[in-house]
Amino acid sequence: MKRTAFFISDGTGLTAEALGHALLAQFEKIEFERITVPYIDDEEKAHTLVKRINKATEVDGTQPLVFDTIVNSSVRDIISTADGFMIDIFGTFLSPLEQELNSSSSYTVGKSHAINNEGSYERRIHAVNFALDNDDGARTRHYSEADLILVGASRSGKTPTCLYLALQYGIKAANYPITEEDLDDQKLPAALRPHKEKIFGLTIEPERLATIRNERRPNSRYSSIQQCMHEVEEIELMYRRERIPYMNTTASSVEEISTRIIVATGLKRQR
Amino acid sequence: MKRTAFFISDGTGLTAEALGHALLAQFEKIEFERITVPYIDDEEKAHTLVKRINKATEVDGTQPLVFDTIVNSSVRDIISTADGFMIDIFGTFLSPLEQELNSSSSYTVGKSHAINNEGSYERRIHAVNFALDNDDGARTRHYSEADLILVGASRSGKTPTCLYLALQYGIKAANYPITEEDLDDQKLPAALRPHKEKIFGLTIEPERLATIRNERRPNSRYSSIQQCMHEVEEIELMYRRERIPYMNTTASSVEEISTRIIVATGLKRQR
């Protein structure tokens, strides 16, 4: 059975989407057609959207789920007339919070993904530039500025993780690929030694690594299972010998890897 | 007045954080100390956390706000004994959804930021690699593969936006900086012409552009207000002449820019 789900907001829709996706993920047997509708910020757009929701009810023969984080009450009133199963996220939680905090909600649209705090937004953008400039061991001279240095075999997930940590949390993460030459003496590469306390290691199942490398350089020594097994084994040995904290990324998303790193290192999520 | 807010999950905590931040953003007069506690996935961790919440109540002299998306009911029961103002996000919405969908929640932990759908996760990682490989006009030969080509003056926000679109939505976005040489004839640069339907333009206030450029190359011609004014004016003229859709990024976050682009282009948010 298929159900339609709308994620509606007068801002970017990211909050409605995040909560809606998390709730729907609990219903694995049901297939959802997901529609995000951001920037419903005036009554005309609200009326058009009501028609669209009602149309979905007609086509599906059942009410769509409607997750909304609409702040403007006149817009919300219009949306609430739609023929859908309404999950009014702000409506549910804002008024108990107002009571508890003894303060009125400002009912301002799109607060949570706007540039509220210019300093922290700029920090995120600087962190993205830092991750790009210090990607893949390109430079090591800025490591003293880094909050974190991710190390691991080539294609073990370092770059996407650094970018996610930068964009989401403003964490300045450099990354350094450990290559065969680094593995001769089973020690931490010299360029990394002065920054040992900032280093976190990634590892990955050799089979998975070989698959990923094969997409880049098919049938090469680099992507052979023998080579991947050798590198992973040596790198893990080095991590243990040098007491570098590390995790296996094989079955984890960048969100999960990033969260685990933050927990393990005690880095602060900037926001 | 300062209040403590906990965001608690047995998964990454990203959903609890997203909703919690969005709600707290509505109370601008109150300063919040924000604490995210992910991976509370057994009873022992839950008991330790209850002590931490109770300690915060003691220190603050008032209850902390506790936003949680805990799925495991025995863990949730323990957390609910804490002396905090509890906002039980899943508890509030899952049971009405179960009724409406006539289906049981699977009560599986950490679904929403895990690799549920391997294809769509890989698409996001490929999109990140695509954005990196096709950043800053480095290559134009893969433009036929792109979902989107962002253009604009150097430092107008193209790269972070491409990375965000890739990481969040799996959208393959290349970017091309429009330089002075491109502006001689007020036409779209030749490399872009075959891909006109994928092009979206960014523009920015010259004053803001000069500030950003000054951080990279202080007191240069590149970062002078005259140069920035000239480039922005010529680029906007070109957008209008060539009927390229565009937006001004000056006051917008990457989340807002990305959402606007998706709305304007009709690109699908992959997930």
Coordinates of C-alpha atoms in Angstrom, one line a residue:
Chain A
M1 CA 0.0 0.0 0.0
K2 CA 1.2 3.5 -0.8
R3 CA 0.5 6.6 1.2
T4 CA 1.4 10.2 0.3
A5 CA 3.2 12.3 2.9
F6 CA 3.5 16.1 2.7
F7 CA 6.2 18.1 4.6
I8 CA 5.1 21.7 4.7
S9 CA 6.7 24.8 6.1
D10 CA 6.8 28.5 5.7
G11 CA 10.6 28.2 5.9
T12 CA 12.9 25.6 4.2
G13 CA 10.9 22.6 5.3
L14 CA 14.0 20.9 6.7
T15 CA 12.5 20.5 10.2
A16 CA 9.2 19.1 9.0
E17 CA 11.2 16.8 6.7
A18 CA 13.6 15.6 9.4
L19 CA 10.8 14.7 11.9
G20 CA 8.5 13.3 9.2
H21 CA 11.2 11.1 7.7
A22 CA 12.2 9.8 11.2
L23 CA 8.5 9.0 12.1
L24 CA 7.8 7.3 8.7
A25 CA 11.0 5.3 8.9
Q26 CA 9.2 3.4 11.7
F27 CA 6.7 2.0 9.3
E28 CA 8.8 -0.1 7.0
K29 CA 5.9 -2.0 5.4
I30 CA 4.3 1.1 4.0
E31 CA 5.6 2.8 0.9
F32 CA 5.4 6.6 1.1
E33 CA 5.4 9.1 -1.7
R34 CA 7.2 12.1 -0.1
I35 CA 6.5 15.7 -1.1
T36 CA 8.3 18.6 0.5
V37 CA 6.7 22.0 0.1
P38 CA 8.8 24.8 1.5
Y39 CA 8.0 28.6 1.7
I40 CA 4.3 28.4 2.1
D41 CA 4.3 31.9 3.5
D42 CA 1.2 33.6 2.3
E43 CA -2.5 32.8 2.2
E44 CA -2.6 32.4 -1.6
K45 CA 0.1 29.7 -1.5
A46 CA -1.8 28.0 1.4
H47 CA -5.0 27.9 -0.6
T48 CA -3.2 26.4 -3.6
L49 CA -1.6 23.8 -1.4
V50 CA -4.9 22.8 0.2
K51 CA -6.2 22.0 -3.3
R52 CA -3.1 19.9 -3.9
I53 CA -3.6 18.0 -0.7
N54 CA -7.3 17.4 -1.4
K55 CA -6.4 16.2 -4.9
A56 CA -4.0 13.7 -3.4
T57 CA -6.8 12.4 -1.1
E58 CA -9.0 12.0 -4.2
V59 CA -6.3 10.2 -6.3
D60 CA -5.0 8.0 -3.4
G61 CA -8.5 7.2 -2.1
T62 CA -7.1 7.9 1.4
Q63 CA -5.9 10.9 3.3
P64 CA -2.3 12.0 2.9
L65 CA -0.2 12.5 6.0
V66 CA 0.6 16.2 6.4
F67 CA 3.5 17.2 8.6
D68 CA 3.8 20.9 9.0
T69 CA 6.0 23.4 10.9
I70 CA 4.0 26.5 9.8
V71 CA 4.4 29.4 12.2
N72 CA 2.1 32.0 10.8
S73 CA -1.3 31.3 12.3
S74 CA -3.5 32.6 9.4
V75 CA -1.5 30.3 7.0
R76 CA -1.8 27.4 9.4
D77 CA -5.5 27.9 9.8
I78 CA -5.9 27.6 6.0
I79 CA -3.8 24.5 5.8
S80 CA -5.7 22.9 8.6
T81 CA -8.9 22.9 6.4
A82 CA -7.2 20.4 4.0
D83 CA -8.5 16.9 3.8
G84 CA -5.4 15.3 5.3
F85 CA -4.2 13.6 8.4
M86 CA -2.6 16.6 10.0
I87 CA 0.5 16.5 12.2
D88 CA 0.9 20.0 13.4
I89 CA 4.4 19.9 14.9
F90 CA 4.7 23.5 16.2
G91 CA 1.1 23.6 17.2
T92 CA 1.7 20.5 19.4
F93 CA 4.8 21.7 21.2
L94 CA 4.9 25.5 21.2
S95 CA 2.1 26.1 23.7
P96 CA 3.3 23.8 26.4
L97 CA 6.8 25.3 25.9
E98 CA 5.4 28.8 26.2
Q99 CA 3.9 27.8 29.5
E100 CA 7.0 26.2 30.8
L101 CA 9.3 29.0 29.7
N102 CA 6.8 31.6 30.8
S103 CA 7.5 33.4 27.5
S104 CA 5.7 33.9 24.2
S105 CA 6.9 32.2 21.1
S106 CA 7.9 34.9 18.6
Y107 CA 6.1 33.1 15.8
T108 CA 8.8 34.1 13.4
V109 CA 9.0 32.2 10.2
G110 CA 12.1 30.2 9.2
K111 CA 14.2 30.8 12.2
S112 CA 16.0 27.5 12.5
H113 CA 17.8 27.4 9.2
A114 CA 18.4 31.1 8.6
I115 CA 21.5 32.9 9.5
N116 CA 20.5 33.8 13.1
N117 CA 23.8 33.9 14.6
E118 CA 26.2 35.3 12.0
G119 CA 29.3 34.2 13.9
S120 CA 28.3 30.5 14.0
Y121 CA 27.1 30.5 10.3
E122 CA 30.5 32.0 9.2
R123 CA 32.2 29.4 11.3
R124 CA 30.4 26.7 9.3
I125 CA 31.4 28.2 6.0
H126 CA 35.0 28.7 7.1
A127 CA 35.0 25.0 8.3
V128 CA 33.9 23.9 4.8
N129 CA 36.7 25.9 3.2
F130 CA 39.1 24.5 5.8
A131 CA 38.0 20.9 4.9
L132 CA 38.5 21.6 1.2
D133 CA 41.9 23.2 1.6
N134 CA 43.1 20.4 3.9
D135 CA 41.6 17.5 2.1
D136 CA 43.5 14.3 1.3
G137 CA 46.8 15.3 2.9
A138 CA 47.2 18.1 0.4
R139 CA 48.7 20.3 3.1
T140 CA 49.8 19.6 6.6
R141 CA 50.9 23.0 7.7
H142 CA 47.5 24.1 8.9
Y143 CA 47.0 21.1 11.2
S144 CA 47.6 23.3 14.3
E145 CA 44.3 25.1 13.3
A146 CA 42.3 21.9 12.9
D147 CA 39.8 20.7 15.5
L148 CA 40.2 17.1 14.2
I149 CA 42.4 15.2 11.7
L150 CA 40.8 12.2 10.2
V151 CA 43.1 9.5 9.0
G152 CA 42.5 6.2 7.1
A153 CA 43.1 4.3 3.9
S154 CA 42.2 6.0 0.6
R155 CA 38.4 5.8 0.1
S156 CA 37.5 4.9 3.7
G157 CA 35.1 7.8 4.0
K158 CA 37.3 10.6 5.3
T159 CA 36.3 13.4 2.9
P160 CA 32.5 13.2 3.1
T161 CA 32.7 13.0 6.9
C162 CA 35.0 16.1 7.1
L163 CA 32.5 18.0 4.9
Y164 CA 29.5 16.9 6.9
L165 CA 31.2 17.9 10.2
A166 CA 32.0 21.3 8.7
L167 CA 28.6 22.0 7.2
Q168 CA 26.5 20.7 10.1
Y169 CA 28.6 21.6 13.1
G170 CA 31.3 24.1 12.0
I171 CA 34.1 21.6 13.0
K172 CA 37.3 22.2 11.2
A173 CA 38.4 18.8 10.1
A174 CA 41.5 18.0 8.0
N175 CA 42.1 14.6 6.5
Y176 CA 45.2 12.6 5.7
P177 CA 45.2 9.4 3.7
I178 CA 47.5 6.7 5.0
T179 CA 49.3 5.2 2.1
E180 CA 51.6 2.2 1.7
E181 CA 54.8 4.3 2.3
D182 CA 53.4 5.4 5.6
L183 CA 53.0 1.8 6.7
D184 CA 56.6 0.7 6.5
D185 CA 57.4 1.2 10.2
Q186 CA 53.9 0.8 11.7
K187 CA 54.2 4.2 13.2
L188 CA 52.1 7.3 12.9
P189 CA 53.4 9.4 9.8
A190 CA 55.8 12.1 10.9
A191 CA 53.5 15.0 9.7
L192 CA 50.8 13.7 12.1
R193 CA 52.9 13.2 15.2
P194 CA 52.8 16.7 16.6
H195 CA 49.0 16.6 16.4
K196 CA 48.3 13.1 17.9
E197 CA 45.6 14.3 20.3
K198 CA 43.5 15.5 17.3
I199 CA 43.7 12.3 15.3
F200 CA 40.8 9.9 14.8
G201 CA 41.1 6.8 12.6
L202 CA 38.7 5.3 10.1
T203 CA 38.8 1.7 9.0
I204 CA 36.5 -0.3 6.7
E205 CA 36.0 -4.0 5.7
P206 CA 38.5 -4.8 2.9
E207 CA 35.7 -6.2 0.7
R208 CA 33.8 -3.0 0.9
L209 CA 36.9 -0.9 0.3
A210 CA 37.7 -3.0 -2.8
T211 CA 34.2 -2.4 -4.2
I212 CA 34.5 1.4 -3.7
R213 CA 38.0 1.6 -5.1
N214 CA 36.9 -0.5 -8.2
E215 CA 34.5 2.3 -9.1
R216 CA 37.4 4.7 -9.4
R217 CA 40.1 2.5 -10.8
P218 CA 38.7 -0.8 -12.0
N219 CA 41.0 -3.9 -12.0
S220 CA 44.0 -2.1 -10.6
R221 CA 46.4 -3.2 -7.9
Y222 CA 44.9 -0.3 -5.8
S223 CA 41.5 -1.8 -5.9
S224 CA 42.5 -5.5 -5.5
I225 CA 41.2 -7.3 -2.5
Q226 CA 44.8 -8.4 -1.6
Q227 CA 45.9 -4.8 -1.5
C228 CA 42.9 -3.6 0.5
M229 CA 43.3 -6.4 3.0
H230 CA 46.9 -5.6 3.4
E231 CA 46.4 -1.9 3.9
V232 CA 43.5 -2.3 6.3
E233 CA 45.4 -4.8 8.4
E234 CA 48.5 -2.7 8.6
I235 CA 46.5 0.5 9.4
E236 CA 44.5 -1.1 12.2
L237 CA 47.8 -2.5 13.6
M238 CA 49.2 1.0 13.6
Y239 CA 46.1 2.5 15.3
R240 CA 46.3 0.0 18.1
R241 CA 50.1 0.4 18.5
E242 CA 49.8 4.2 18.6
R243 CA 46.6 4.1 20.6
I244 CA 44.7 6.1 18.0
P245 CA 40.9 5.9 18.6
Y246 CA 39.2 4.6 15.5
M247 CA 35.9 3.2 14.1
N248 CA 34.8 0.9 11.3
T249 CA 32.7 2.9 8.7
T250 CA 31.5 -0.1 6.6
A251 CA 27.9 0.0 7.6
S252 CA 27.6 3.6 8.8
S253 CA 26.3 6.7 7.2
V254 CA 28.2 10.0 7.3
E255 CA 25.7 11.2 9.9
E256 CA 26.5 8.1 12.1
I257 CA 30.2 8.3 11.6
S258 CA 30.2 12.1 12.5
T259 CA 28.1 11.5 15.6
R260 CA 30.3 8.7 16.8
I261 CA 33.4 10.8 16.3
I262 CA 31.9 13.7 18.3
V263 CA 31.0 11.3 21.1
A264 CA 34.4 9.7 21.1
T265 CA 36.5 12.9 20.9
G266 CA 34.3 15.2 23.0
L267 CA 34.3 17.8 20.3
K268 CA 31.6 20.4 20.6
R269 CA 28.8 20.6 18.1
Q270 CA 28.9 24.2 17.1
R271 CA 25.6 25.8 16.1
Chain B
M1 CA 17.7 33.8 32.1
K2 CA 19.4 30.7 31.0
R3 CA 17.8 27.3 30.6
T4 CA 19.4 23.9 29.8
A5 CA 18.0 21.9 26.9
F6 CA 18.9 18.2 26.3
F7 CA 18.4 16.5 22.9
I8 CA 18.4 12.8 23.6
S9 CA 18.3 9.8 21.2
D10 CA 19.2 6.2 21.0
G11 CA 20.4 7.0 17.5
T12 CA 22.4 10.0 16.2
G13 CA 20.2 12.6 17.9
L14 CA 19.9 14.6 14.7
T15 CA 16.1 14.5 14.7
A16 CA 15.7 15.5 18.3
E17 CA 18.2 18.3 17.7
A18 CA 16.5 19.5 14.5
L19 CA 13.1 19.8 16.1
G20 CA 14.4 21.0 19.4
H21 CA 16.5 23.8 17.8
A22 CA 13.5 24.8 15.6
L23 CA 11.3 25.1 18.7
L24 CA 13.8 26.9 20.8
A25 CA 14.5 29.4 18.0
Q26 CA 11.0 30.7 18.7
F27 CA 12.1 31.9 22.2
E28 CA 14.6 34.6 21.3
K29 CA 14.7 36.2 24.7
I30 CA 15.9 33.0 26.5
E31 CA 19.5 31.8 26.4
F32 CA 19.7 28.0 26.1
E33 CA 22.6 25.8 27.0
R34 CA 22.2 23.0 24.5
I35 CA 23.4 19.4 25.2
T36 CA 23.0 16.6 22.6
V37 CA 23.3 13.1 23.9
P38 CA 23.2 10.5 21.2
Y39 CA 23.3 6.7 21.4
I40 CA 21.5 6.2 24.7
D41 CA 20.7 2.7 23.8
D42 CA 20.8 0.7 27.0
E43 CA 19.4 1.0 30.5
E44 CA 22.8 1.7 32.1
K45 CA 23.3 4.7 29.8
A46 CA 19.8 5.8 30.6
H47 CA 20.3 5.7 34.3
T48 CA 23.5 7.7 34.0
L49 CA 21.7 10.3 31.9
V50 CA 18.9 10.6 34.4
K51 CA 21.5 11.5 37.0
R52 CA 22.9 14.1 34.6
I53 CA 19.5 15.7 34.0
N54 CA 18.7 15.8 37.7
K55 CA 22.1 17.4 38.4
A56 CA 21.2 20.1 35.8
T57 CA 17.9 20.7 37.6
E58 CA 19.8 21.1 40.9
V59 CA 22.5 23.5 39.4
D60 CA 20.1 25.6 37.3
G61 CA 17.4 25.7 40.0
T62 CA 14.9 24.9 37.3
Q63 CA 14.0 21.9 35.1
P64 CA 15.9 21.5 31.9
L65 CA 13.9 20.9 28.7
V66 CA 14.4 17.3 27.5
F67 CA 13.6 16.6 23.8
D68 CA 13.9 12.9 23.1
T69 CA 13.4 10.6 20.2
I70 CA 14.0 7.4 22.1
V71 CA 12.4 4.4 20.5
N72 CA 13.2 1.6 22.9
S73 CA 10.4 1.7 25.5
S74 CA 12.4 0.4 28.5
V75 CA 15.0 3.1 27.9
R76 CA 12.3 5.7 27.4
D77 CA 10.6 4.6 30.7
I78 CA 13.9 5.3 32.6
I79 CA 14.4 8.7 30.9
S80 CA 10.9 9.7 31.8
T81 CA 11.7 9.4 35.5
A82 CA 14.2 12.3 35.2
D83 CA 13.3 15.6 36.8
G84 CA 13.0 17.5 33.5
F85 CA 10.4 19.1 31.3
M86 CA 9.9 16.1 29.0
I87 CA 9.1 16.5 25.3
D88 CA 8.7 13.0 24.1
I89 CA 8.7 13.4 20.3
F90 CA 8.1 9.9 19.2
G91 CA 5.8 9.1 22.0
T92 CA 3.6 12.0 21.0
F93 CA 3.3 11.2 17.3
L94 CA 3.8 7.5 16.8
S95 CA 0.7 6.2 18.3
P96 CA -1.7 8.4 16.3
L97 CA 0.3 7.5 13.2
E98 CA 0.0 3.8 14.1
Q99 CA -3.8 4.2 14.2
E100 CA -4.1 6.2 11.0
L101 CA -1.8 3.8 9.1
N102 CA -3.3 0.8 10.7
S103 CA 0.2 -0.6 11.1
S104 CA 2.6 -1.0 14.1
S105 CA 5.7 1.1 14.4
S106 CA 8.7 -1.2 14.2
Y107 CA 10.3 0.6 17.1
T108 CA 13.7 0.2 15.5
V109 CA 16.4 2.5 16.8
G110 CA 18.2 5.0 14.6
K111 CA 16.4 4.3 11.4
S112 CA 16.3 7.8 10.0
H113 CA 20.0 8.6 9.7
A114 CA 21.3 5.0 9.0
I115 CA 21.9 3.6 5.6
N116 CA 18.4 2.2 5.0
N117 CA 18.4 2.5 1.3
E118 CA 21.8 1.7 0.1
G119 CA 21.2 3.1 -3.4
S120 CA 20.1 6.5 -2.2
Y121 CA 23.0 6.7 0.3
E122 CA 25.5 5.8 -2.4
R123 CA 23.9 8.5 -4.6
R124 CA 24.6 11.1 -1.9
I125 CA 28.3 10.0 -1.6
H126 CA 28.7 10.0 -5.4
A127 CA 27.1 13.4 -5.5
V128 CA 29.7 14.7 -3.0
N129 CA 32.5 13.3 -5.2
F130 CA 30.9 14.8 -8.2
A131 CA 30.7 18.2 -6.5
L132 CA 34.4 18.0 -5.5
D133 CA 35.6 16.8 -9.0
N134 CA 33.6 19.5 -10.8
D135 CA 34.2 22.4 -8.4
D136 CA 35.2 25.9 -9.5
G137 CA 35.1 25.2 -13.2
A138 CA 38.0 22.8 -12.9
R139 CA 36.4 20.5 -15.5
T140 CA 33.5 21.1 -17.8
R141 CA 33.5 17.7 -19.6
H142 CA 31.2 16.1 -17.1
Y143 CA 28.5 18.7 -17.3
S144 CA 26.2 16.4 -19.2
E145 CA 26.1 14.2 -16.0
A146 CA 25.2 17.1 -13.7
D147 CA 21.8 17.7 -12.3
L148 CA 22.6 21.4 -11.8
I149 CA 25.4 23.8 -12.7
L150 CA 25.7 26.8 -10.3
V151 CA 27.4 29.9 -11.7
G152 CA 28.4 33.2 -10.2
A153 CA 31.2 35.4 -9.2
S154 CA 34.1 33.9 -7.3
R155 CA 33.1 33.6 -3.6
S156 CA 29.4 34.1 -4.1
G157 CA 28.6 30.8 -2.3
K158 CA 28.7 28.2 -5.0
T159 CA 30.9 25.6 -3.4
P160 CA 29.2 25.2 0.0
T161 CA 25.8 25.1 -1.8
C162 CA 26.9 22.4 -4.2
L163 CA 28.2 20.3 -1.2
Y164 CA 25.1 20.8 0.8
L165 CA 22.9 19.8 -2.2
A166 CA 25.0 16.7 -2.6
L167 CA 25.2 15.6 1.0
Q168 CA 21.6 16.3 1.9
Y169 CA 19.8 15.5 -1.3
G170 CA 22.1 13.5 -3.6
I171 CA 21.9 16.2 -6.2
K172 CA 24.9 16.3 -8.6
A173 CA 25.9 19.9 -8.8
A174 CA 28.9 21.3 -10.6
N175 CA 29.9 24.9 -10.3
Y176 CA 31.5 27.4 -12.6
P177 CA 33.0 30.8 -11.6
I178 CA 32.2 33.6 -13.9
T179 CA 35.4 35.6 -14.3
E180 CA 36.2 38.9 -16.0
E181 CA 37.2 37.3 -19.2
D182 CA 33.8 35.7 -19.4
L183 CA 32.1 39.1 -19.2
D184 CA 33.5 40.7 -22.3
D185 CA 30.5 40.0 -24.5
Q186 CA 27.8 39.7 -21.8
K187 CA 27.0 36.2 -23.1
L188 CA 27.0 32.9 -21.3
P189 CA 30.5 31.4 -21.5
A190 CA 30.8 28.9 -24.4
A191 CA 31.4 25.9 -22.1
L192 CA 28.1 26.5 -20.4
R193 CA 25.9 27.1 -23.5
P194 CA 25.1 23.4 -24.3
H195 CA 23.8 23.0 -20.7
K196 CA 21.8 26.2 -20.4
E197 CA 18.7 24.4 -19.0
K198 CA 20.7 23.2 -15.9
I199 CA 22.2 26.6 -15.0
F200 CA 21.3 28.5 -12.0
G201 CA 23.0 31.8 -11.1
L202 CA 24.0 33.2 -7.7
T203 CA 24.5 36.9 -7.0
I204 CA 25.5 38.8 -3.9
E205 CA 25.7 42.4 -2.7
P206 CA 29.1 43.8 -3.8
E207 CA 29.8 45.1 -0.2
R208 CA 29.4 41.6 1.2
L209 CA 31.4 40.0 -1.7
A210 CA 34.3 42.5 -1.0
T211 CA 34.3 41.5 2.7
I212 CA 34.4 37.8 1.9
R213 CA 37.1 38.2 -0.7
N214 CA 39.2 40.4 1.7
E215 CA 39.5 37.4 4.0
R216 CA 41.2 35.5 1.2
R217 CA 43.2 38.2 -0.5
P218 CA 43.3 41.3 1.6
N219 CA 43.8 44.7 -0.2
S220 CA 43.9 43.2 -3.7
R221 CA 42.2 44.4 -6.8
Y222 CA 40.2 41.1 -6.6
S223 CA 38.7 42.2 -3.3
S224 CA 38.2 45.9 -4.0
I225 CA 34.7 47.2 -3.8
Q226 CA 35.1 48.7 -7.4
Q227 CA 35.9 45.3 -8.8
C228 CA 33.2 43.5 -6.9
M229 CA 30.6 46.1 -8.0
H230 CA 31.8 45.8 -11.6
E231 CA 31.6 42.0 -11.6
V232 CA 28.2 41.8 -9.9
E233 CA 26.7 44.3 -12.2
E234 CA 28.0 42.6 -15.4
I235 CA 27.0 39.2 -14.1
E236 CA 23.5 40.2 -13.3
L237 CA 23.2 41.8 -16.7
M238 CA 24.3 38.6 -18.3
Y239 CA 21.7 36.6 -16.3
R240 CA 18.9 38.8 -17.4
R241 CA 20.1 38.9 -21.0
E242 CA 20.4 35.1 -21.2
R243 CA 17.3 34.5 -19.0
I244 CA 19.2 32.5 -16.4
P245 CA 17.2 32.1 -13.2
Y246 CA 19.2 33.5 -10.3
M247 CA 19.0 34.5 -6.6
N248 CA 20.8 36.9 -4.3
T249 CA 22.6 34.9 -1.5
T250 CA 23.7 37.8 0.7
A251 CA 21.3 37.2 3.6
S252 CA 20.7 33.4 3.0
S253 CA 22.2 30.3 4.6
V254 CA 23.3 27.3 2.4
E255 CA 20.1 25.6 3.6
E256 CA 17.9 28.5 2.4
I257 CA 19.9 28.9 -0.9
S258 CA 19.6 25.1 -1.6
T259 CA 15.8 25.1 -0.8
R260 CA 15.2 28.1 -3.1
I261 CA 17.2 26.5 -5.9
I262 CA 15.2 23.2 -5.6
V263 CA 11.9 25.2 -5.7
A264 CA 13.0 27.2 -8.7
T265 CA 14.4 24.4 -10.7
G266 CA 12.0 21.6 -9.8
L267 CA 14.9 19.3 -9.0
K268 CA 13.9 16.3 -6.9
R269 CA 15.2 16.0 -3.3
Q270 CA 16.6 12.5 -3.4
R271 CA 16.4 10.6 -0.1

